[in-house]
JSON list of C-alpha atoms in Angstrom, two decimals:
[
{"chain": "A", "resi": 19, "resn": "MET", "atom": "CA", "xyz": [15.06, -14.52, -9.79]},
{"chain": "A", "resi": 20, "resn": "ASN", "atom": "CA", "xyz": [18.22, -13.55, -8.01]},
{"chain": "A", "resi": 21, "resn": "THR", "atom": "CA", "xyz": [19.58, -10.10, -7.28]},
{"chain": "A", "resi": 22, "resn": "ILE", "atom": "CA", "xyz": [22.26, -10.11, -9.99]},
{"chain": "A", "resi": 23, "resn": "GLU", "atom": "CA", "xyz": [19.73, -11.13, -12.63]},
{"chain": "A", "resi": 24, "resn": "ASP", "atom": "CA", "xyz": [17.27, -8.46, -11.43]},
{"chain": "A", "resi": 25, "resn": "LEU", "atom": "CA", "xyz": [19.94, -5.75, -11.58]},
{"chain": "A", "resi": 26, "resn": "ARG", "atom": "CA", "xyz": [21.08, -6.90, -15.02]},
{"chain": "A", "resi": 27, "resn": "ASN", "atom": "CA", "xyz": [17.48, -6.73, -16.26]},
{"chain": "A", "resi": 28, "resn": "TYR", "atom": "CA", "xyz": [17.09, -3.18, -14.89]},
{"chain": "A", "resi": 29, "resn": "ALA", "atom": "CA", "xyz": [20.31, -2.05, -16.58]},
{"chain": "A", "resi": 30, "resn": "VAL", "atom": "CA", "xyz": [19.44, -3.65, -19.94]},
{"chain": "A", "resi": 31, "resn": "SER", "atom": "CA", "xyz": [15.91, -2.26, -19.71]},
{"chain": "A", "resi": 32, "resn": "ARG", "atom": "CA", "xyz": [17.26, 1.26, -19.24]},
{"chain": "A", "resi": 33, "resn": "ILE", "atom": "CA", "xyz": [19.40, 0.85, -22.38]},
{"chain": "A", "resi": 34, "resn": "TYR", "atom": "CA", "xyz": [16.81, -0.80, -24.64]},
{"chain": "A", "resi": 35, "resn": "LEU", "atom": "CA", "xyz": [13.72, 0.99, -23.36]},
{"chain": "A", "resi": 36, "resn": "ASP", "atom": "CA", "xyz": [15.16, 4.45, -23.88]},
{"chain": "A", "resi": 37, "resn": "ASN", "atom": "CA", "xyz": [11.72, 5.65, -24.96]},
{"chain": "A", "resi": 38, "resn": "PHE", "atom": "CA", "xyz": [10.38, 4.83, -21.47]},
{"chain": "A", "resi": 39, "resn": "PRO", "atom": "CA", "xyz": [10.96, 7.87, -19.25]},
{"chain": "A", "resi": 40, "resn": "HIS", "atom": "CA", "xyz": [10.78, 5.88, -15.98]},
{"chain": "A", "resi": 41, "resn": "ILE", "atom": "CA", "xyz": [11.66, 2.38, -14.83]},
{"chain": "A", "resi": 42, "resn": "LYS", "atom": "CA", "xyz": [10.23, 1.24, -11.53]},
{"chain": "A", "resi": 43, "resn": "ALA", "atom": "CA", "xyz": [11.88, -0.98, -8.92]},
{"chain": "A", "resi": 44, "resn": "TYR", "atom": "CA", "xyz": [9.08, -2.82, -7.15]},
{"chain": "A", "resi": 45, "resn": "TRP", "atom": "CA", "xyz": [10.70, -3.60, -3.83]},
{"chain": "A", "resi": 46, "resn": "PRO", "atom": "CA", "xyz": [8.09, -6.12, -2.54]},
{"chain": "A", "resi": 47, "resn": "MET", "atom": "CA", "xyz": [9.16, -8.46, -5.34]},
{"chain": "A", "resi": 48, "resn": "THR", "atom": "CA", "xyz": [12.92, -7.87, -5.44]},
{"chain": "A", "resi": 49, "resn": "GLY", "atom": "CA", "xyz": [13.55, -7.01, -1.81]},
{"chain": "A", "resi": 50, "resn": "LYS", "atom": "CA", "xyz": [14.52, -3.71, -0.21]},
{"chain": "A", "resi": 51, "resn": "GLU", "atom": "CA", "xyz": [18.29, -4.04, -0.78]},
{"chain": "A", "resi": 52, "resn": "CYS", "atom": "CA", "xyz": [17.95, -4.97, -4.45]},
{"chain": "A", "resi": 53, "resn": "ALA", "atom": "CA", "xyz": [15.49, -2.15, -5.08]},
{"chain": "A", "resi": 54, "resn": "GLN", "atom": "CA", "xyz": [17.87, 0.30, -3.39]},
{"chain": "A", "resi": 55, "resn": "LEU", "atom": "CA", "xyz": [20.80, -0.94, -5.46]},
{"chain": "A", "resi": 56, "resn": "SER", "atom": "CA", "xyz": [18.69, -0.87, -8.64]},
{"chain": "A", "resi": 57, "resn": "LEU", "atom": "CA", "xyz": [18.68, 2.93, -8.47]},
{"chain": "A", "resi": 58, "resn": "SER", "atom": "CA", "xyz": [22.32, 2.72, -9.56]},
{"chain": "A", "resi": 59, "resn": "PHE", "atom": "CA", "xyz": [21.38, 0.35, -12.37]},
{"chain": "A", "resi": 60, "resn": "GLY", "atom": "CA", "xyz": [18.91, 2.60, -14.15]},
{"chain": "A", "resi": 61, "resn": "THR", "atom": "CA", "xyz": [15.67, 2.63, -12.19]},
{"chain": "A", "resi": 62, "resn": "ASP", "atom": "CA", "xyz": [14.33, 5.97, -11.08]},
{"chain": "A", "resi": 63, "resn": "ASP", "atom": "CA", "xyz": [11.22, 4.97, -9.18]},
{"chain": "A", "resi": 64, "resn": "MET", "atom": "CA", "xyz": [10.98, 2.84, -6.06]},
{"chain": "A", "resi": 65, "resn": "ASP", "atom": "CA", "xyz": [7.41, 1.65, -5.68]},
{"chain": "A", "resi": 66, "resn": "GLY", "atom": "CA", "xyz": [5.41, 0.12, -2.95]},
{"chain": "A", "resi": 67, "resn": "THR", "atom": "CA", "xyz": [4.17, 1.31, 0.41]},
{"chain": "A", "resi": 68, "resn": "ILE", "atom": "CA", "xyz": [2.44, -1.91, 1.36]},
{"chain": "A", "resi": 69, "resn": "ASP", "atom": "CA", "xyz": [1.15, -3.18, 4.66]},
{"chain": "A", "resi": 70, "resn": "ASP", "atom": "CA", "xyz": [1.50, -6.72, 5.95]},
{"chain": "A", "resi": 71, "resn": "THR", "atom": "CA", "xyz": [-1.97, -7.72, 4.72]},
{"chain": "A", "resi": 72, "resn": "THR", "atom": "CA", "xyz": [-0.43, -8.27, 1.28]},
{"chain": "A", "resi": 73, "resn": "ARG", "atom": "CA", "xyz": [1.43, -11.56, 1.54]},
{"chain": "A", "resi": 74, "resn": "ILE", "atom": "CA", "xyz": [1.20, -12.83, -2.02]},
{"chain": "A", "resi": 75, "resn": "TYR", "atom": "CA", "xyz": [4.73, -11.65, -2.80]},
{"chain": "A", "resi": 76, "resn": "SER", "atom": "CA", "xyz": [6.32, -13.69, -0.02]},
{"chain": "A", "resi": 77, "resn": "MET", "atom": "CA", "xyz": [4.17, -16.66, -1.02]},
{"chain": "A", "resi": 78, "resn": "ALA", "atom": "CA", "xyz": [5.52, -16.27, -4.57]},
{"chain": "A", "resi": 79, "resn": "GLY", "atom": "CA", "xyz": [9.13, -16.41, -3.39]},
{"chain": "A", "resi": 80, "resn": "SER", "atom": "CA", "xyz": [9.98, -12.79, -2.64]},
{"chain": "A", "resi": 81, "resn": "GLU", "atom": "CA", "xyz": [12.78, -12.10, -0.18]},
{"chain": "A", "resi": 82, "resn": "GLU", "atom": "CA", "xyz": [10.39, -9.94, 1.83]},
{"chain": "A", "resi": 83, "resn": "GLU", "atom": "CA", "xyz": [8.41, -12.13, 4.24]},
{"chain": "A", "resi": 84, "resn": "LYS", "atom": "CA", "xyz": [6.38, -9.19, 5.51]},
{"chain": "A", "resi": 85, "resn": "PRO", "atom": "CA", "xyz": [6.31, -6.55, 2.77]},
{"chain": "A", "resi": 86, "resn": "SER", "atom": "CA", "xyz": [5.82, -3.38, 4.75]},
{"chain": "A", "resi": 87, "resn": "MET", "atom": "CA", "xyz": [7.69, -0.11, 4.49]},
{"chain": "A", "resi": 88, "resn": "SER", "atom": "CA", "xyz": [6.61, 3.44, 5.28]},
{"chain": "A", "resi": 89, "resn": "SER", "atom": "CA", "xyz": [7.23, 6.42, 3.03]},
{"chain": "A", "resi": 90, "resn": "ASP", "atom": "CA", "xyz": [9.92, 7.58, 5.46]},
{"chain": "A", "resi": 91, "resn": "GLU", "atom": "CA", "xyz": [11.69, 4.22, 5.20]},
{"chain": "A", "resi": 92, "resn": "ILE", "atom": "CA", "xyz": [11.58, 4.38, 1.39]},
{"chain": "A", "resi": 93, "resn": "CYS", "atom": "CA", "xyz": [13.02, 7.92, 1.50]},
{"chain": "A", "resi": 94, "resn": "THR", "atom": "CA", "xyz": [15.80, 6.73, 3.81]},
{"chain": "A", "resi": 95, "resn": "LEU", "atom": "CA", "xyz": [16.74, 3.90, 1.42]},
{"chain": "A", "resi": 96, "resn": "ILE", "atom": "CA", "xyz": [16.83, 6.34, -1.49]},
{"chain": "A", "resi": 97, "resn": "ARG", "atom": "CA", "xyz": [19.02, 8.82, 0.43]},
{"chain": "A", "resi": 98, "resn": "GLN", "atom": "CA", "xyz": [21.38, 6.03, 1.54]},
{"chain": "A", "resi": 99, "resn": "ALA", "atom": "CA", "xyz": [21.81, 5.14, -2.15]},
{"chain": "A", "resi": 100, "resn": "GLY", "atom": "CA", "xyz": [22.90, 8.73, -2.83]},
{"chain": "A", "resi": 101, "resn": "PHE", "atom": "CA", "xyz": [19.71, 10.00, -4.46]},
{"chain": "A", "resi": 102, "resn": "ILE", "atom": "CA", "xyz": [17.07, 12.58, -3.56]},
{"chain": "A", "resi": 103, "resn": "PRO", "atom": "CA", "xyz": [13.59, 11.18, -2.95]},
{"chain": "A", "resi": 104, "resn": "VAL", "atom": "CA", "xyz": [10.68, 12.99, -4.60]},
{"chain": "A", "resi": 105, "resn": "GLU", "atom": "CA", "xyz": [7.04, 12.07, -4.18]},
{"chain": "A", "resi": 106, "resn": "ARG", "atom": "CA", "xyz": [5.24, 12.20, -7.51]},
{"chain": "A", "resi": 107, "resn": "ASP", "atom": "CA", "xyz": [1.70, 11.80, -8.77]},
{"chain": "A", "resi": 108, "resn": "SER", "atom": "CA", "xyz": [0.63, 9.22, -11.36]},
{"chain": "A", "resi": 109, "resn": "LEU", "atom": "CA", "xyz": [1.89, 11.49, -14.15]},
{"chain": "A", "resi": 110, "resn": "TYR", "atom": "CA", "xyz": [5.31, 11.80, -12.45]},
{"chain": "A", "resi": 111, "resn": "LYS", "atom": "CA", "xyz": [4.81, 15.45, -11.51]},
{"chain": "A", "resi": 112, "resn": "PRO", "atom": "CA", "xyz": [6.40, 16.29, -8.13]},
{"chain": "A", "resi": 113, "resn": "ILE", "atom": "CA", "xyz": [3.89, 16.58, -5.30]},
{"chain": "A", "resi": 114, "resn": "CYS", "atom": "CA", "xyz": [6.28, 17.79, -2.63]},
{"chain": "A", "resi": 115, "resn": "LEU", "atom": "CA", "xyz": [9.85, 17.28, -1.54]},
{"chain": "A", "resi": 116, "resn": "PRO", "atom": "CA", "xyz": [9.92, 15.22, 1.64]},
{"chain": "A", "resi": 117, "resn": "THR", "atom": "CA", "xyz": [11.88, 16.58, 4.56]},
{"chain": "A", "resi": 118, "resn": "PRO", "atom": "CA", "xyz": [14.59, 14.37, 6.03]},
{"chain": "A", "resi": 119, "resn": "SER", "atom": "CA", "xyz": [13.60, 12.37, 9.09]},
{"chain": "A", "resi": 120, "resn": "VAL", "atom": "CA", "xyz": [15.46, 13.22, 12.26]}
]
């Protein structure tokens, strides 16, 4: 799947799945840049702190050869996209607001 198709699917999903409160961008599959851009196309959750022991995504054709990103890196991508990162539990209740990295 290419980036344009991924973004189109996110946008259409947000329209048609209006009864779904959250749509997740899984960056290990789409790549960091596409997941960041997907926030402007209707996603509201960027998932995946993964270490480099998980390589199945790159083997399956993901843009990410070594899918690894810390929580701080995810927060930075979200801020760069113009949004405020919030860590949530499995029921989407805020756990805490992360402080910006210096």
